[in-house]
């Protein structure tokens, strides 16, 4: 079966993680508090009261984890810098011990022949910045530009690929509009400035990194093909609005220099000047993709799988509906390989020659199989990856320029509001003992990568 999964020479294979989800060591070596430490401490926020305080203890076990990557055969590792480890108060000079950790990690990766591809920000804001307004305040864009300069100055000589921000849509919706992620605000449409400030921070970080000598700079943006629940005009209109809010509100400003459908009017300005910065050309566009979503006009029967269990407030002009007829992952997300190719073709169609090369910066699924006699037989993850990789390959045959695929995730880890209940890893982690057990899907992907290089 895997023989047909052939990819062009030079196609990059990677795995992705993020700091708060794997590192642990949240009070060590001068790390400051983050919004996620705060959020996890609030009763009822995270399933089972889980926190990222220990997570995969990657802060101490990074060498073992890099060895697992090397054995898997990936050439790229996407991780994130913990902002509160580097600037504990959110501004000022770098914390030496925090920077040293990333020196060790980066040097270990390079020694193993693996290209580091760090993300500057994967949702863990230094708490002192949140205390003065967080992403609702324009000031954070200055702080983020300084943070990017600091990282560029320190690491540009050894880091060949950079990602500014992970999924600005999820921070906006889950963090500030619906309150399911840190910082837990429920502002609904008043959260829109959070989108604009992240986009502006992204553009300023691209410029700061380039000024520091970095090259190969992009973003990791989450996208879901949005399908009208029916052919009715009401459902189509609701789906189009949702599509603009979750997909194009974030990609259009970056790739076209404009907001979709006049949505810029809702943004804090000077919007036109900001858009010139936001659309600073990128070396690549990173797409995170998991599943499509079906959307219809509001009827009060919203499906909460599409909002990761969050009940949408009444009064919204749209609602996600169950997408029936597909297998579900253990998180309840539908498995629809064809939607991946559709998404990539949509990007090519929408942006044409304004679209830089694409990297898939995340794709994967929660399949919660446990070890039996030391073996994790996660055949459903293999089926998911096989289907999605073939769909991706088909889009490449249709002319979409995809340069690499980074699977989410190397390890089972802290899955945000779901705590440790959802396992996305190719490697099983026993969170009592920290024992790592490569799953069947790890061995399967290792073979796919090896064959694609043969
Ligand atoms: C990513 O978020 C995150 O970057 C990463 O930290 C996280 O661990 C990983 O994914 C797994 O969750 O419409 O049925 O697809 C992805 C966030 C996932 C949010 C899909 C919306 C919709 C469910 N998105 N989710 S569905």
Tab-separated table of C-alpha atoms and ligand atoms in Angstrom:
chain	number	residue	atom	x	y	z
A	1	UNK	CA	0.000	0.000	0.000
A	2	UNK	CA	2.632	2.517	1.011
A	3	UNK	CA	4.442	2.198	-2.341
A	4	UNK	CA	2.000	4.634	-3.971
A	5	UNK	CA	2.802	7.225	-1.328
A	6	UNK	CA	5.756	8.636	-3.221
A	7	UNK	CA	6.790	12.252	-2.813
A	8	UNK	CA	9.198	14.385	-4.841
A	9	UNK	CA	12.864	14.495	-3.855
A	10	UNK	CA	13.492	17.159	-1.242
A	11	UNK	CA	9.968	16.922	0.186
A	12	UNK	CA	10.360	17.601	3.908
A	13	UNK	CA	9.020	15.302	6.595
A	14	UNK	CA	8.538	16.501	10.132
A	15	UNK	CA	6.698	16.251	13.404
A	16	UNK	CA	5.182	19.150	15.361
A	17	UNK	CA	4.776	19.939	19.056
A	18	UNK	CA	4.329	23.034	21.217
A	19	UNK	CA	6.002	24.240	24.395
A	20	UNK	CA	3.141	24.233	26.887
A	21	UNK	CA	1.882	20.876	25.641
A	22	UNK	CA	5.145	18.965	26.201
A	23	UNK	CA	7.797	20.822	28.189
A	24	UNK	CA	6.556	20.841	31.794
A	25	UNK	CA	9.115	22.492	34.136
A	26	UNK	CA	6.878	25.532	34.383
A	27	UNK	CA	8.675	27.081	37.343
A	28	UNK	CA	12.227	26.099	36.472
A	29	UNK	CA	15.180	28.232	35.403
A	30	UNK	CA	13.338	31.513	35.751
A	31	UNK	CA	10.330	30.773	33.538
A	32	UNK	CA	7.534	33.218	34.309
A	33	UNK	CA	3.841	32.362	34.586
A	34	UNK	CA	1.822	32.024	31.393
A	35	UNK	CA	-1.870	32.428	30.662
A	36	UNK	CA	-2.103	28.636	30.452
A	37	UNK	CA	-0.713	28.162	33.994
A	38	UNK	CA	-3.360	30.606	35.181
A	39	UNK	CA	-6.172	29.036	33.176
A	40	UNK	CA	-5.333	25.489	34.296
A	41	UNK	CA	-5.424	26.625	37.931
A	42	UNK	CA	-9.042	27.782	37.580
A	43	UNK	CA	-11.419	25.004	38.724
A	44	UNK	CA	-13.498	23.441	35.976
A	45	UNK	CA	-11.516	24.774	33.028
A	46	UNK	CA	-9.575	21.638	32.058
A	47	UNK	CA	-10.932	18.093	31.967
A	48	UNK	CA	-9.971	16.179	35.127
A	49	UNK	CA	-8.168	19.278	36.442
A	50	UNK	CA	-5.129	18.407	34.320
A	51	UNK	CA	-2.345	20.964	33.822
A	52	UNK	CA	0.820	21.306	31.744
A	53	UNK	CA	3.006	21.558	34.854
A	54	UNK	CA	4.802	18.287	34.013
A	55	UNK	CA	3.303	17.273	30.648
A	56	UNK	CA	5.864	15.069	28.812
A	57	UNK	CA	8.736	16.443	30.906
A	58	UNK	CA	10.353	17.235	27.570
A	59	UNK	CA	12.360	20.039	29.230
A	60	UNK	CA	14.465	17.294	30.820
A	61	UNK	CA	13.936	14.500	28.292
A	62	UNK	CA	14.504	16.401	25.043
A	63	UNK	CA	17.526	14.283	24.113
A	64	UNK	CA	15.467	11.077	24.286
A	65	UNK	CA	12.766	12.764	22.219
A	66	UNK	CA	15.212	13.917	19.549
A	67	UNK	CA	16.488	10.319	19.377
A	68	UNK	CA	12.904	9.190	18.707
A	69	UNK	CA	12.679	11.712	15.845
A	70	UNK	CA	15.960	10.574	14.393
A	71	UNK	CA	14.824	6.964	14.451
A	72	UNK	CA	11.549	8.007	12.781
A	73	UNK	CA	13.589	9.538	9.983
A	74	UNK	CA	12.124	13.058	9.976
A	75	UNK	CA	14.310	15.885	8.665
A	76	UNK	CA	12.382	18.708	10.381
A	77	UNK	CA	11.109	19.321	13.902
A	78	UNK	CA	8.504	22.006	14.500
A	79	UNK	CA	8.409	23.037	18.182
A	80	UNK	CA	7.546	26.316	19.870
A	81	UNK	CA	9.519	28.703	22.024
A	82	UNK	CA	7.894	29.371	25.380
A	83	UNK	CA	7.612	33.171	25.506
A	84	UNK	CA	7.461	33.211	29.368
A	85	UNK	CA	10.647	31.110	29.481
A	86	UNK	CA	12.444	33.648	27.300
A	87	UNK	CA	10.897	36.871	28.625
A	88	UNK	CA	9.342	35.989	32.005
A	89	UNK	CA	7.649	39.387	32.307
A	90	UNK	CA	6.877	39.677	28.593
A	91	UNK	CA	9.502	42.309	27.849
A	92	UNK	CA	13.128	43.175	28.424
A	93	UNK	CA	16.309	41.159	28.013
A	94	UNK	CA	16.194	37.409	27.507
A	95	UNK	CA	16.293	35.002	30.449
A	96	UNK	CA	19.665	33.305	29.987
A	97	UNK	CA	18.618	29.909	31.380
A	98	UNK	CA	15.539	29.819	29.177
A	99	UNK	CA	17.517	30.660	26.055
A	100	UNK	CA	20.095	28.038	27.021
A	101	UNK	CA	17.428	25.341	26.936
A	102	UNK	CA	16.614	26.152	23.310
A	103	UNK	CA	20.348	26.262	22.510
A	104	UNK	CA	20.665	22.718	23.816
A	105	UNK	CA	17.580	21.560	21.931
A	106	UNK	CA	18.620	23.201	18.650
A	107	UNK	CA	22.181	21.907	18.850
A	108	UNK	CA	20.935	18.385	19.624
A	109	UNK	CA	18.608	18.538	16.620
A	110	UNK	CA	21.321	19.795	14.279
A	111	UNK	CA	23.625	17.063	15.569
A	112	UNK	CA	20.962	14.513	14.647
A	113	UNK	CA	20.578	15.975	11.149
A	114	UNK	CA	17.156	17.454	11.932
A	115	UNK	CA	16.238	20.997	10.888
A	116	UNK	CA	14.679	23.049	13.704
A	117	UNK	CA	11.496	24.886	12.657
A	118	UNK	CA	10.413	26.850	15.742
A	119	UNK	CA	7.142	28.696	16.206
A	120	UNK	CA	7.513	31.928	18.165
A	121	UNK	CA	4.080	31.750	19.769
A	122	UNK	CA	1.776	28.791	20.367
A	123	UNK	CA	-0.757	30.377	22.763
A	124	UNK	CA	1.270	30.635	25.989
A	125	UNK	CA	1.308	34.384	26.670
A	126	UNK	CA	3.397	35.714	29.571
A	127	UNK	CA	0.781	36.418	32.260
A	128	UNK	CA	2.059	39.987	32.903
A	129	UNK	CA	1.144	40.861	29.292
A	130	UNK	CA	-2.331	39.398	29.713
A	131	UNK	CA	-2.731	41.490	32.865
A	132	UNK	CA	-2.425	44.646	30.742
A	133	UNK	CA	-4.897	43.495	28.082
A	134	UNK	CA	-3.113	40.668	26.255
A	135	UNK	CA	-4.079	40.383	22.595
A	136	UNK	CA	-6.894	42.908	23.042
A	137	UNK	CA	-4.267	45.594	23.433
A	138	UNK	CA	-2.276	46.936	20.492
A	139	UNK	CA	0.768	47.244	22.789
A	140	UNK	CA	1.359	43.507	22.554
A	141	UNK	CA	2.422	43.946	18.924
A	142	UNK	CA	5.422	46.012	20.125
A	143	UNK	CA	6.254	43.367	22.692
A	144	UNK	CA	6.011	40.618	20.075
A	145	UNK	CA	8.265	42.477	17.640
A	146	UNK	CA	10.908	42.838	20.389
A	147	UNK	CA	10.563	39.152	21.265
A	148	UNK	CA	11.035	38.215	17.598
A	149	UNK	CA	14.157	40.418	17.342
A	150	UNK	CA	15.604	38.793	20.431
A	151	UNK	CA	15.046	35.289	19.067
A	152	UNK	CA	16.340	36.218	15.617
A	153	UNK	CA	19.533	37.691	17.081
A	154	UNK	CA	20.139	34.592	19.139
A	155	UNK	CA	19.201	31.786	16.744
A	156	UNK	CA	19.120	32.993	13.109
A	157	UNK	CA	22.566	31.509	12.510
A	158	UNK	CA	21.326	27.998	13.307
A	159	UNK	CA	17.582	28.008	12.598
A	160	UNK	CA	16.741	27.641	8.884
A	161	UNK	CA	12.930	27.865	9.108
A	162	UNK	CA	10.675	30.066	11.247
A	163	UNK	CA	6.948	30.169	12.059
A	164	UNK	CA	5.554	33.285	13.706
A	165	UNK	CA	2.189	32.406	15.272
A	166	UNK	CA	0.205	29.194	15.592
A	167	UNK	CA	-3.451	29.331	14.563
A	168	UNK	CA	-4.499	32.901	15.291
A	169	UNK	CA	-8.093	31.799	14.629
A	170	UNK	CA	-8.099	29.362	17.557
A	171	UNK	CA	-6.690	31.889	20.037
A	172	UNK	CA	-9.284	34.415	18.879
A	173	UNK	CA	-12.262	32.056	19.010
A	174	UNK	CA	-11.382	29.676	21.817
A	175	UNK	CA	-9.359	32.096	23.972
A	176	UNK	CA	-11.220	35.387	23.678
A	177	UNK	CA	-14.615	34.779	21.998
A	178	UNK	CA	-15.831	31.517	23.605
A	179	UNK	CA	-13.632	31.180	26.689
A	180	UNK	CA	-12.675	27.521	26.243
A	181	UNK	CA	-8.938	28.252	26.137
A	182	UNK	CA	-6.736	30.701	28.043
A	183	UNK	CA	-7.339	33.494	28.861
A	184	UNK	CA	-10.954	32.304	29.102
A	185	UNK	CA	-12.728	35.422	27.838
A	186	UNK	CA	-16.217	35.227	26.318
A	187	UNK	CA	-16.316	38.367	24.220
A	188	UNK	CA	-17.967	36.909	21.094
A	189	UNK	CA	-17.590	39.433	18.259
A	190	UNK	CA	-15.825	41.877	20.570
A	191	UNK	CA	-12.870	39.479	20.299
A	192	UNK	CA	-12.173	40.610	16.704
A	193	UNK	CA	-9.310	42.958	17.712
A	194	UNK	CA	-7.467	39.840	18.915
A	195	UNK	CA	-7.399	38.640	15.312
A	196	UNK	CA	-6.091	41.972	14.027
A	197	UNK	CA	-3.416	42.301	16.691
A	198	UNK	CA	-2.118	38.795	16.059
A	199	UNK	CA	-1.989	39.486	12.323
A	200	UNK	CA	-0.129	42.738	12.920
A	201	UNK	CA	2.212	41.010	15.390
A	202	UNK	CA	2.827	38.350	12.756
A	203	UNK	CA	3.770	40.955	10.114
A	204	UNK	CA	6.024	42.827	12.500
A	205	UNK	CA	7.711	39.581	13.549
A	206	UNK	CA	8.389	38.675	9.901
A	207	UNK	CA	10.117	42.025	9.477
A	208	UNK	CA	12.036	41.719	12.761
A	209	UNK	CA	13.224	38.198	11.979
A	210	UNK	CA	14.366	39.213	8.491
A	211	UNK	CA	16.221	42.212	9.915
A	212	UNK	CA	18.014	39.742	12.222
A	213	UNK	CA	19.125	37.660	9.233
A	214	UNK	CA	16.502	34.900	9.367
A	215	UNK	CA	15.135	33.370	6.161
A	216	UNK	CA	12.326	30.897	5.377
A	217	UNK	CA	9.640	32.611	7.441
A	218	UNK	CA	5.937	31.691	7.508
A	219	UNK	CA	2.916	31.223	9.734
A	220	UNK	CA	0.917	28.143	10.842
A	221	UNK	CA	-2.741	28.845	10.112
A	222	UNK	CA	-5.564	26.400	10.823
A	223	UNK	CA	-8.051	25.862	8.000
A	224	UNK	CA	-11.218	23.810	7.613
A	225	UNK	CA	-13.227	23.506	4.404
A	226	UNK	CA	-16.649	24.820	5.354
A	227	UNK	CA	-19.572	23.029	3.735
A	228	UNK	CA	-23.145	24.380	3.755
A	229	UNK	CA	-25.399	21.968	5.642
A	230	UNK	CA	-27.876	22.050	2.730
A	231	UNK	CA	-28.527	23.799	-0.564
A	232	UNK	CA	-30.904	26.279	1.035
A	233	UNK	CA	-30.011	29.964	0.663
A	234	UNK	CA	-30.049	30.370	4.465
A	235	UNK	CA	-27.559	27.563	5.049
A	236	UNK	CA	-25.300	28.733	2.225
A	237	UNK	CA	-25.260	32.259	3.603
A	238	UNK	CA	-24.526	31.033	7.135
A	239	UNK	CA	-21.692	28.826	5.869
A	240	UNK	CA	-20.201	31.669	3.833
A	241	UNK	CA	-20.111	33.932	6.882
A	242	UNK	CA	-18.529	31.208	9.018
A	243	UNK	CA	-15.998	30.462	6.245
A	244	UNK	CA	-14.964	34.130	6.144
A	245	UNK	CA	-14.634	34.271	9.933
A	246	UNK	CA	-12.588	31.124	10.473
A	247	UNK	CA	-10.637	30.825	7.229
A	248	UNK	CA	-10.291	33.970	5.138
A	249	UNK	CA	-10.238	36.563	7.937
A	250	UNK	CA	-6.791	35.182	8.690
A	251	UNK	CA	-5.379	34.200	5.282
A	252	UNK	CA	-6.634	37.093	3.100
A	253	UNK	CA	-4.911	39.909	5.019
A	254	UNK	CA	-1.617	38.019	4.879
A	255	UNK	CA	-1.799	36.855	1.266
A	256	UNK	CA	-3.899	39.600	-0.361
A	257	UNK	CA	-3.396	42.567	1.981
A	258	UNK	CA	-7.136	42.929	2.588
A	259	UNK	CA	-9.854	41.606	4.870
A	260	UNK	CA	-12.677	39.570	3.292
A	261	UNK	CA	-16.090	41.164	2.801
A	262	UNK	CA	-15.408	44.496	4.455
A	263	UNK	CA	-14.511	42.825	7.765
A	264	UNK	CA	-11.670	45.312	8.165
A	265	UNK	CA	-14.289	47.861	9.241
A	266	UNK	CA	-14.623	45.980	12.537
A	267	UNK	CA	-10.883	46.185	13.219
A	268	UNK	CA	-8.996	48.724	15.336
A	269	UNK	CA	-6.862	50.865	13.041
A	270	UNK	CA	-4.980	52.329	11.278
A	271	UNK	CA	-6.168	49.287	9.346
A	272	UNK	CA	-4.823	50.242	5.903
A	273	UNK	CA	-1.323	50.924	7.248
A	274	UNK	CA	-1.456	47.740	9.310
A	275	UNK	CA	-2.455	45.663	6.289
A	276	UNK	CA	0.715	46.780	4.504
A	277	UNK	CA	2.715	45.220	7.367
A	278	UNK	CA	0.463	42.169	7.730
A	279	UNK	CA	0.965	41.313	4.051
A	280	UNK	CA	4.768	41.368	4.201
A	281	UNK	CA	5.641	38.594	1.720
A	282	UNK	CA	6.269	35.186	3.240
A	283	UNK	CA	8.661	32.445	2.174
A	284	UNK	CA	5.961	29.852	2.791
A	285	UNK	CA	2.426	29.547	4.115
A	286	UNK	CA	1.910	26.864	6.771
A	287	UNK	CA	-1.447	25.119	6.909
A	288	UNK	CA	-2.727	23.137	9.893
A	289	UNK	CA	-5.635	20.928	8.932
A	290	UNK	CA	-7.696	18.344	10.794
A	291	UNK	CA	-11.247	18.125	9.434
A	292	UNK	CA	-13.904	19.993	7.453
A	293	UNK	CA	-16.972	21.467	9.063
A	294	UNK	CA	-20.628	21.574	8.066
A	295	UNK	CA	-22.417	24.846	8.836
A	296	UNK	CA	-26.046	25.904	8.590
A	297	UNK	CA	-28.321	28.703	9.712
A	298	UNK	CA	-28.962	28.778	13.450
A	299	UNK	CA	-31.698	26.406	14.616
A	300	UNK	CA	-30.486	25.732	18.138
A	301	UNK	CA	-29.196	22.247	17.228
A	302	UNK	CA	-25.502	23.084	16.975
A	303	UNK	CA	-23.064	20.201	16.963
A	304	UNK	CA	-20.425	20.805	19.613
A	305	UNK	CA	-17.816	18.505	17.998
A	306	UNK	CA	-16.924	21.313	15.596
A	307	UNK	CA	-16.272	23.671	18.485
A	308	UNK	CA	-14.397	21.085	20.534
A	309	UNK	CA	-17.262	20.647	22.961
A	310	UNK	CA	-18.027	24.329	23.449
A	311	UNK	CA	-21.689	25.247	23.488
A	312	UNK	CA	-22.128	28.254	21.203
A	313	UNK	CA	-24.132	31.078	22.741
A	314	UNK	CA	-27.607	31.711	21.332
A	315	UNK	CA	-28.092	34.488	18.827
A	316	UNK	CA	-25.242	33.677	16.436
A	317	UNK	CA	-26.188	33.741	12.732
A	318	UNK	CA	-24.732	30.261	12.045
A	319	UNK	CA	-24.154	26.914	13.692
A	320	UNK	CA	-21.926	23.901	13.032
A	321	UNK	CA	-23.909	20.764	12.225
A	322	UNK	CA	-22.893	17.120	12.610
A	323	UNK	CA	-21.042	15.823	9.559
A	324	UNK	CA	-22.559	12.380	9.171
A	325	UNK	CA	-21.403	9.361	7.211
A	326	UNK	CA	-17.731	9.515	8.132
A	327	UNK	CA	-15.668	7.658	10.711
A	328	UNK	CA	-14.872	9.738	13.791
A	329	UNK	CA	-11.610	10.059	15.680
A	330	UNK	CA	-11.732	9.485	19.435
A	331	UNK	CA	-12.108	13.277	19.817
A	332	UNK	CA	-15.286	13.061	17.700
A	333	UNK	CA	-13.789	14.825	14.658
A	334	UNK	CA	-14.831	13.405	11.263
A	335	UNK	CA	-12.207	11.656	9.128
A	336	UNK	CA	-12.584	13.100	5.608
A	337	UNK	CA	-9.375	12.704	3.598
A	338	UNK	CA	-10.803	14.283	0.418
A	339	UNK	CA	-11.415	17.553	2.255
A	340	UNK	CA	-7.637	17.973	2.641
A	341	UNK	CA	-7.044	18.007	-1.123
A	342	UNK	CA	-10.087	20.241	-1.568
A	343	UNK	CA	-8.651	22.737	0.920
A	344	UNK	CA	-5.292	22.846	-0.851
A	345	UNK	CA	-6.901	23.329	-4.271
A	346	UNK	CA	-9.054	26.117	-2.806
A	347	UNK	CA	-5.919	27.895	-1.604
A	348	UNK	CA	-4.358	27.689	-5.065
A	349	UNK	CA	-7.558	28.930	-6.692
A	350	UNK	CA	-8.149	31.767	-4.241
A	351	UNK	CA	-4.601	33.139	-4.123
A	352	UNK	CA	-3.060	32.136	-7.461
A	353	UNK	CA	0.474	33.419	-7.857
A	354	UNK	CA	0.205	35.302	-4.547
A	355	UNK	CA	0.387	31.942	-2.758
A	356	UNK	CA	3.918	31.061	-1.645
A	357	UNK	CA	4.931	27.393	-1.305
A	358	UNK	CA	2.842	25.542	1.275
A	359	UNK	CA	4.000	23.435	4.174
A	360	UNK	CA	1.544	21.316	6.109
A	361	UNK	CA	2.560	22.428	9.587
A	362	UNK	CA	0.047	20.154	11.401
A	363	UNK	CA	-2.155	17.187	10.558
A	364	UNK	CA	-3.115	14.261	12.732
A	365	UNK	CA	-5.797	12.734	14.915
A	366	UNK	CA	-6.673	11.688	18.433
A	367	UNK	CA	-6.789	7.897	18.602
A	368	UNK	CA	-6.545	6.783	22.203
A	369	UNK	CA	-5.317	3.189	21.963
A	370	UNK	CA	-3.254	2.076	24.964
A	371	UNK	CA	-0.339	-0.367	24.985
A	372	UNK	CA	-1.182	-4.071	25.190
A	373	UNK	CA	1.889	-6.115	26.102
A	374	UNK	CA	4.035	-3.152	25.121
A	375	UNK	CA	2.426	-2.714	21.688
A	376	UNK	CA	0.102	0.111	20.627
A	377	UNK	CA	-1.919	-1.054	17.622
A	378	UNK	CA	-3.321	2.274	16.461
A	379	UNK	CA	-4.500	1.093	13.055
A	380	UNK	CA	-7.079	3.902	12.879
A	381	UNK	CA	-4.273	6.496	13.023
A	382	UNK	CA	-2.501	4.673	10.200
A	383	UNK	CA	-5.728	4.745	8.177
A	384	UNK	CA	-6.138	8.476	8.853
A	385	UNK	CA	-2.561	9.344	7.875
A	386	UNK	CA	-2.675	7.093	4.812
A	387	UNK	CA	-5.873	8.722	3.546
A	388	UNK	CA	-4.778	12.286	4.276
A	389	UNK	CA	-1.316	11.790	2.740
A	390	UNK	CA	-2.849	10.380	-0.456
A	391	UNK	CA	-5.251	13.313	-0.640
A	392	UNK	CA	-2.340	15.731	-0.166
A	393	UNK	CA	-0.384	13.915	-2.876
A	394	UNK	CA	-3.358	14.244	-5.237
A	395	UNK	CA	-3.449	18.012	-4.692
A	396	UNK	CA	0.267	18.158	-5.485
A	397	UNK	CA	-0.435	16.291	-8.734
A	398	UNK	CA	-2.993	19.007	-9.466
A	399	UNK	CA	-0.291	21.615	-9.183
A	400	UNK	CA	-0.477	22.749	-5.548
A	401	UNK	CA	3.076	23.498	-4.441
A	402	UNK	CA	3.424	21.643	-1.126
A	403	UNK	CA	7.002	21.329	0.125
A	404	UNK	CA	6.608	19.357	3.335
A	405	UNK	CA	4.343	17.575	5.814
A	406	UNK	CA	4.719	17.880	9.590
A	407	UNK	CA	2.576	15.428	11.526
A	408	UNK	CA	0.884	16.413	14.802
A	409	UNK	CA	2.319	15.054	17.004
A	410	UNK	CA	5.471	13.215	17.993
A	411	UNK	CA	4.203	12.499	21.512
A	412	UNK	CA	0.884	12.166	23.289
A	413	UNK	CA	0.685	15.476	25.126
A	414	UNK	CA	-1.426	18.041	26.988
A	415	UNK	CA	-4.408	18.558	24.687
A	416	UNK	CA	-5.518	21.947	26.079
A	417	UNK	CA	-9.055	21.895	27.544
A	418	UNK	CA	-9.178	18.109	27.032
A	419	UNK	CA	-6.141	17.632	29.282
A	420	UNK	CA	-4.455	14.262	28.790
A	421	UNK	CA	-7.653	12.536	27.627
A	422	UNK	CA	-6.884	12.818	23.890
A	423	UNK	CA	-3.770	11.184	22.471
A	424	UNK	CA	-2.388	12.653	19.215
A	425	UNK	CA	1.087	11.052	19.403
A	426	UNK	CA	2.970	8.652	17.164
A	427	UNK	CA	4.642	7.785	20.461
A	428	UNK	CA	2.577	6.779	23.480
A	429	UNK	CA	3.457	8.522	26.742
A	430	UNK	CA	2.673	6.998	30.118
A	431	UNK	CA	2.078	10.167	32.125
A	432	UNK	CA	2.850	8.375	35.428
A	433	UNK	CA	6.257	6.980	34.439
A	434	UNK	CA	7.062	9.150	31.379
A	435	UNK	CA	7.801	5.958	29.479
A	436	UNK	CA	7.703	6.481	25.697
A	437	UNK	CA	6.382	3.658	23.473
A	438	UNK	CA	6.422	4.132	19.693
A	439	UNK	CA	3.039	3.102	18.283
A	440	UNK	CA	2.303	1.077	15.154
A	441	UNK	CA	1.695	4.390	13.339
A	442	UNK	CA	5.254	5.496	14.179
A	443	UNK	CA	6.679	2.422	12.475
A	444	UNK	CA	4.290	2.879	9.552
A	445	UNK	CA	5.262	6.534	9.015
A	446	UNK	CA	8.948	5.639	9.327
A	447	UNK	CA	8.501	3.239	6.393
A	448	UNK	CA	6.574	5.813	4.334
A	449	UNK	CA	9.330	8.384	4.871
A	450	UNK	CA	12.100	5.897	4.084
A	451	UNK	CA	10.369	4.732	0.885
A	452	UNK	CA	9.709	8.290	-0.251
A	453	UNK	CA	13.449	8.940	-0.033
A	454	UNK	CA	14.468	5.675	-1.743
B	1	LIG	C1	-4.181	22.337	16.820
B	1	LIG	O1	-5.387	22.987	16.952
B	1	LIG	C2	-3.218	22.960	17.778
B	1	LIG	O2	-2.291	23.796	17.096
B	1	LIG	C3	-2.497	21.980	18.632
B	1	LIG	O3	-1.894	22.638	19.687
B	1	LIG	C4	-3.459	20.902	19.081
B	1	LIG	O4	-2.890	20.039	20.008
B	1	LIG	C5	-3.885	20.138	17.867
B	1	LIG	O5	-4.412	20.990	16.897
B	1	LIG	C6	-4.923	19.071	18.155
B	1	LIG	O6	-6.094	19.639	18.636
B	1	LIG	O7	-14.218	20.822	12.896
B	1	LIG	O8	-14.349	18.611	13.744
B	1	LIG	O9	-12.258	19.479	12.908
B	1	LIG	C7	-6.410	22.543	16.112
B	1	LIG	C8	-7.622	23.272	16.501
B	1	LIG	C9	-9.005	21.554	15.656
B	1	LIG	C10	-9.877	23.636	16.424
B	1	LIG	C11	-10.306	21.252	15.038
B	1	LIG	C12	-11.170	23.331	15.800
B	1	LIG	C13	-12.595	21.701	15.070
B	1	LIG	C14	-13.055	20.276	15.171
B	1	LIG	N1	-8.792	22.944	15.774
B	1	LIG	N2	-11.354	21.926	15.750
B	1	LIG	S1	-13.497	19.743	13.583
